[in-house]
Coordinates of N, CA and C in Angstrom, one line a residue:
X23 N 59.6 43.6 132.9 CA 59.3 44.5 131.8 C 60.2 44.1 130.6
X24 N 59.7 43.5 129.2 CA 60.3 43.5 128.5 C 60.7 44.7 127.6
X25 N 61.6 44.9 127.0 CA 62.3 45.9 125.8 C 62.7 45.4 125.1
X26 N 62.2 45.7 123.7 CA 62.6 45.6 122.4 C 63.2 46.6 122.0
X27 N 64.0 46.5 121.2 CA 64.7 47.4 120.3 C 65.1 47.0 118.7
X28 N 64.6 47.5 117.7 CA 64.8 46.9 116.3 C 66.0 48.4 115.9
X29 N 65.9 47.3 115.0 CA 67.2 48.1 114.1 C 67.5 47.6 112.6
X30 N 67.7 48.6 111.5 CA 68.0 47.7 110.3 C 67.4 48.7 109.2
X31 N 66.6 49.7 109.4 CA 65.4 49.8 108.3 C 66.7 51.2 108.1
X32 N 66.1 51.7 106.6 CA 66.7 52.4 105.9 C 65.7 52.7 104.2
X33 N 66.8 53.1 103.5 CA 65.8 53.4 102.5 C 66.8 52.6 100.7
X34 N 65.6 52.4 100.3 CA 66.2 51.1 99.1 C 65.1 51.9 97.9
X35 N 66.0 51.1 96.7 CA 64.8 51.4 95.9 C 63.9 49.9 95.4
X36 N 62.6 50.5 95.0 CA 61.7 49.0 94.8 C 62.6 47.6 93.8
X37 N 62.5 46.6 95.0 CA 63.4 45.5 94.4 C 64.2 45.2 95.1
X38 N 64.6 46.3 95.6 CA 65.9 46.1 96.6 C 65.8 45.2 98.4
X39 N 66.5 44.9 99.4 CA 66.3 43.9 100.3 C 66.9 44.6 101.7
X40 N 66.2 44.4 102.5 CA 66.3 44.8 103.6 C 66.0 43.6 104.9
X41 N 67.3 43.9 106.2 CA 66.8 42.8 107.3 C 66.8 43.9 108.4
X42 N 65.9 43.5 108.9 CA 65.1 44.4 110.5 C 65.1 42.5 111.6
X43 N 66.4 43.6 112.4 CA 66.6 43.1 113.6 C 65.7 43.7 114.7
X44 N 65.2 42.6 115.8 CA 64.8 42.9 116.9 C 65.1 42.7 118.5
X45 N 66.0 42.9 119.2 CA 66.4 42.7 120.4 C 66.0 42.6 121.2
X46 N 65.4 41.6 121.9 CA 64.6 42.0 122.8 C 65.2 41.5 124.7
X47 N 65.0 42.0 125.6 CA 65.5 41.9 127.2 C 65.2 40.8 127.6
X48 N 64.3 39.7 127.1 CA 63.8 38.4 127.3 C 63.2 38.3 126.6
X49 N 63.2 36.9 125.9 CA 62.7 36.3 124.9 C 61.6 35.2 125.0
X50 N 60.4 35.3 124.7 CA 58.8 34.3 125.4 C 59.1 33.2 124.4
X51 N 59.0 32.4 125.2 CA 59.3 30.8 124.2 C 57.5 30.4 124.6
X52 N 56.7 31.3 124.7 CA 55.7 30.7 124.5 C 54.7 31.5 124.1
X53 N 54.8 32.7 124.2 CA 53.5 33.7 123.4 C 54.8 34.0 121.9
X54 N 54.6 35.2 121.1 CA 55.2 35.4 120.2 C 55.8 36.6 120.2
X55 N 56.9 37.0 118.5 CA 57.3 38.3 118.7 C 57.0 38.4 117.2
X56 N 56.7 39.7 116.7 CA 55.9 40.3 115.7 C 56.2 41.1 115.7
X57 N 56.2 41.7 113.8 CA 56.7 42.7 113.2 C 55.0 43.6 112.6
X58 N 55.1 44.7 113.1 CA 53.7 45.7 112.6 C 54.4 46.4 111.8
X59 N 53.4 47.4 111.0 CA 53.7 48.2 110.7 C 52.5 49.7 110.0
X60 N 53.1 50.6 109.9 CA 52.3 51.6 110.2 C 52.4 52.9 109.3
X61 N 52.3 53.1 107.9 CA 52.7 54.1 107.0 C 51.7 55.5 107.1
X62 N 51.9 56.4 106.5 CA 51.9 57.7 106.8 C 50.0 57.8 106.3
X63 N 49.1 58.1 107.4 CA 47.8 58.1 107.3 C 46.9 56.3 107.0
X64 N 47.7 55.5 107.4 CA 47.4 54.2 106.9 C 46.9 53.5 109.0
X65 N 46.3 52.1 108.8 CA 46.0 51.4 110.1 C 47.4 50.9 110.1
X66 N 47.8 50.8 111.6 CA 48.6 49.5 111.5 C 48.5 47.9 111.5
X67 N 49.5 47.9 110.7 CA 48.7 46.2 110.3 C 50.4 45.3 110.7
X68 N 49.7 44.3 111.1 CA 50.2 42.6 111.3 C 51.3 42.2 109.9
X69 N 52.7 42.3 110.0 CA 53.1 41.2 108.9 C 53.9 40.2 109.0
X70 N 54.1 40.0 110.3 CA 54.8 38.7 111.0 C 54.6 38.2 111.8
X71 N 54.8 37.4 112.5 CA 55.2 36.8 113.8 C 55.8 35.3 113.9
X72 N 56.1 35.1 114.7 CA 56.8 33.8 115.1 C 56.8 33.7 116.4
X73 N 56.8 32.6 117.1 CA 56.7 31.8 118.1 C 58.1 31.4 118.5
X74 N 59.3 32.1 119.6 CA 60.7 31.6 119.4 C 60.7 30.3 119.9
X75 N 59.8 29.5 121.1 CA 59.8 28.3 121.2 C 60.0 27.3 120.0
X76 N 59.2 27.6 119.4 CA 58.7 26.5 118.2 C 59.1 26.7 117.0
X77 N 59.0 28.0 116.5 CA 59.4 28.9 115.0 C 58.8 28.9 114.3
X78 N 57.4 28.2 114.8 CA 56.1 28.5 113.9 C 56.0 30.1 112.9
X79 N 55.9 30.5 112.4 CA 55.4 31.9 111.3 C 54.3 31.9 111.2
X80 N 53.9 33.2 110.9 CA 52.4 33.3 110.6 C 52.9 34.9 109.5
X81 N 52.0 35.0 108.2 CA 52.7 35.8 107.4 C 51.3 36.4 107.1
X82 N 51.6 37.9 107.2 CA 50.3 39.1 106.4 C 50.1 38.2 105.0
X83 N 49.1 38.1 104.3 CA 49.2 38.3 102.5 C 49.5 38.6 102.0
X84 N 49.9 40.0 102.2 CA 50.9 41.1 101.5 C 52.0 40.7 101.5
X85 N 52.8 39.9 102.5 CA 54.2 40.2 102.4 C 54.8 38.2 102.2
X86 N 53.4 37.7 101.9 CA 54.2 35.8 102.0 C 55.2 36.1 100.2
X87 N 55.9 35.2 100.6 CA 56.9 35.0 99.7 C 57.7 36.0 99.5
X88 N 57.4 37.3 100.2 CA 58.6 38.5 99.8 C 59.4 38.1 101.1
X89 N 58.7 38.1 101.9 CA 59.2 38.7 103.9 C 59.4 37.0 104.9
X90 N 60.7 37.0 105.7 CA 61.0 35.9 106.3 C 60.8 36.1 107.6
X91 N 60.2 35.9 108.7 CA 60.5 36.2 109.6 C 61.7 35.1 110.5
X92 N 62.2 35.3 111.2 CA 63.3 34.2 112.0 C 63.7 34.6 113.3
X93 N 64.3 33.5 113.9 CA 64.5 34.0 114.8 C 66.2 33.4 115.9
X94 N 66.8 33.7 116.7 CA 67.7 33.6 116.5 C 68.1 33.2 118.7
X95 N 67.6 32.3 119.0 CA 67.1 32.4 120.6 C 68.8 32.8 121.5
X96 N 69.6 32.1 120.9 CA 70.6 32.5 122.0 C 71.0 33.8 121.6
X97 N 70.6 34.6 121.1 CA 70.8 36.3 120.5 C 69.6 36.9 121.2
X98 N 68.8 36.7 121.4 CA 67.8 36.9 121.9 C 67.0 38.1 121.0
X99 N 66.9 37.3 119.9 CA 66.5 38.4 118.4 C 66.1 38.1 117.4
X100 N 65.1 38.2 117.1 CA 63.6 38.1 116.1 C 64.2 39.1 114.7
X101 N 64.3 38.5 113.7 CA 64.9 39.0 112.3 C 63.5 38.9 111.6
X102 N 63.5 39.9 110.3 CA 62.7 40.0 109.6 C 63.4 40.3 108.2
X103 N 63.1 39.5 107.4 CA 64.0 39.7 106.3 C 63.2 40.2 105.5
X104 N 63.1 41.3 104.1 CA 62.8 41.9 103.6 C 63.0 41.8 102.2
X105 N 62.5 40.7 101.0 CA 63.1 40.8 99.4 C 62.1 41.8 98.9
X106 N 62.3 42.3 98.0 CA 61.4 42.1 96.7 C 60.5 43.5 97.3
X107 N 61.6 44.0 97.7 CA 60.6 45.7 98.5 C 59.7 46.5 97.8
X108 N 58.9 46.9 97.5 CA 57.3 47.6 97.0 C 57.4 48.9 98.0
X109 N 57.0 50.2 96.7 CA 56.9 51.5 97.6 C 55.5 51.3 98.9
X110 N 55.1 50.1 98.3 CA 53.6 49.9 99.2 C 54.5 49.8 100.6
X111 N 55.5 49.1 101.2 CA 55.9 48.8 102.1 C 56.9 49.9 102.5
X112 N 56.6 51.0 102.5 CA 57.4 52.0 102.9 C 56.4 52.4 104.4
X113 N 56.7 52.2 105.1 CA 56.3 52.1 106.6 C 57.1 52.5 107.7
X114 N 56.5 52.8 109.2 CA 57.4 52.6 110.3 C 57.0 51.0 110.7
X115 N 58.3 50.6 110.7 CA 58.1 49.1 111.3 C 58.3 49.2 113.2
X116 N 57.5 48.3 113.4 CA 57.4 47.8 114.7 C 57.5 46.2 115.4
X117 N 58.5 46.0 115.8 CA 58.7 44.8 116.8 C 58.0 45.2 118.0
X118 N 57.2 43.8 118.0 CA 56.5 43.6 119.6 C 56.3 42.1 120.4
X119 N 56.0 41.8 121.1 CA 56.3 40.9 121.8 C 54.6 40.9 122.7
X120 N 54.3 39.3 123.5 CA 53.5 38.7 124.1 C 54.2 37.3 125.0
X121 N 53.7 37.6 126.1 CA 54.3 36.3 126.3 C 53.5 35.6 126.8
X122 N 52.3 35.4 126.1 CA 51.2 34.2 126.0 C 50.7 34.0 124.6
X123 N 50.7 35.2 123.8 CA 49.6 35.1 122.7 C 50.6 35.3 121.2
X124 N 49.9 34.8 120.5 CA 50.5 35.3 119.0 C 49.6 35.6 118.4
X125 N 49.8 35.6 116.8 CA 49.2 36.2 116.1 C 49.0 37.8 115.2
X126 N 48.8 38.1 114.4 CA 48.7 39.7 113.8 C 47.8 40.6 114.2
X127 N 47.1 40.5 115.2 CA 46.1 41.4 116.0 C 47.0 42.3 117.1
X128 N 47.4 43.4 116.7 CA 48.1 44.6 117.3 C 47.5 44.4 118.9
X129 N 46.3 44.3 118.9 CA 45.7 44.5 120.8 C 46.2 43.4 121.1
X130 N 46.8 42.0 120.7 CA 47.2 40.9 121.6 C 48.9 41.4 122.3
X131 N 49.3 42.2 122.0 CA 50.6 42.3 122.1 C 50.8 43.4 123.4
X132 N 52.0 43.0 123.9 CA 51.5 43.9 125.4 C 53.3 44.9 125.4
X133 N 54.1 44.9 124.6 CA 55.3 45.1 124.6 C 55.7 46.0 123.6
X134 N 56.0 46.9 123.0 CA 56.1 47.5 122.1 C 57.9 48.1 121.6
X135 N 58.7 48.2 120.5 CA 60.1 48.6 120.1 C 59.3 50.2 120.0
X136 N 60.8 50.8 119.5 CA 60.3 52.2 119.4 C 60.6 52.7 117.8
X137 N 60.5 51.6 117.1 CA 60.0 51.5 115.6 C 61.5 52.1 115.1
X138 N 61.7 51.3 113.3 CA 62.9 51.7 112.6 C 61.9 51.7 111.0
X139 N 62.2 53.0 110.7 CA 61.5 53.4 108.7 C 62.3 52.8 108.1
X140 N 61.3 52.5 107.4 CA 61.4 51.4 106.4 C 61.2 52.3 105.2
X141 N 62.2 52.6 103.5 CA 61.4 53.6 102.8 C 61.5 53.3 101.5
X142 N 60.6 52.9 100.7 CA 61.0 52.2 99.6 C 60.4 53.1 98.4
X143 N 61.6 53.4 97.6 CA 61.5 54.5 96.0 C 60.9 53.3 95.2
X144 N 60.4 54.1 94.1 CA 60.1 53.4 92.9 C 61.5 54.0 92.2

């Protein structure tokens, strides 16, 4: 059984930068680990992932060029860097993990953190 745990999110005002750590009990060098997220009456949606094998990314459209994802294998911890923060991105963020599949599709992921808010002022 894997466990995640994130940590990092807090509240900024728009502009400001934020990094969301994810720790996870084993780390899949061959499915992926991904950042969701999920705001107040909103879907949750896909805005990261990476592959810690390889360090491939895959980035929402919303968030390319603001948001970094990384990864950090002998830490055993999936970073998500956060510039250029928009009240749009005021969310509960969620790290999750697969250890076959990647991608931004919430149903591929079989592992779930117990989410860190994220809260961004104008």
């Amino acid at each position: 059984q894997v466990r995640l745990v994130e940590s990092g999110g807090g509240s900024v005002q728009a502009g400001g930068s934020l990094r969301l750590s994810c720790v996870a009990s084993v780390l899949t060098y061959r499915g992926c680990v991904a950042w969701f997220r999920q705001g107040p009456g909103k879907e949750r949606e896909g805005v990261a992932s990476i592959n810690p094998g390889t360090g491939t990314p895959a980035y929402a459209d919303s968030v390319k060029g603001r948001f970094t994802i990384s990864r950090d294998n002998a830490k055993n911890t999936v970073y998500l860097q956060m510039n250029s923060l928009k009240p749009e991105d005021t969310a509960m963020y969620y790290c999750a993990a697969d250890q076959a599949r990647c991608g931004l599709s919430a149903q591929w992921y079989t592992y779930w953190g117990q989410g860190t808010q994220v809260t961004v002022s104008s």
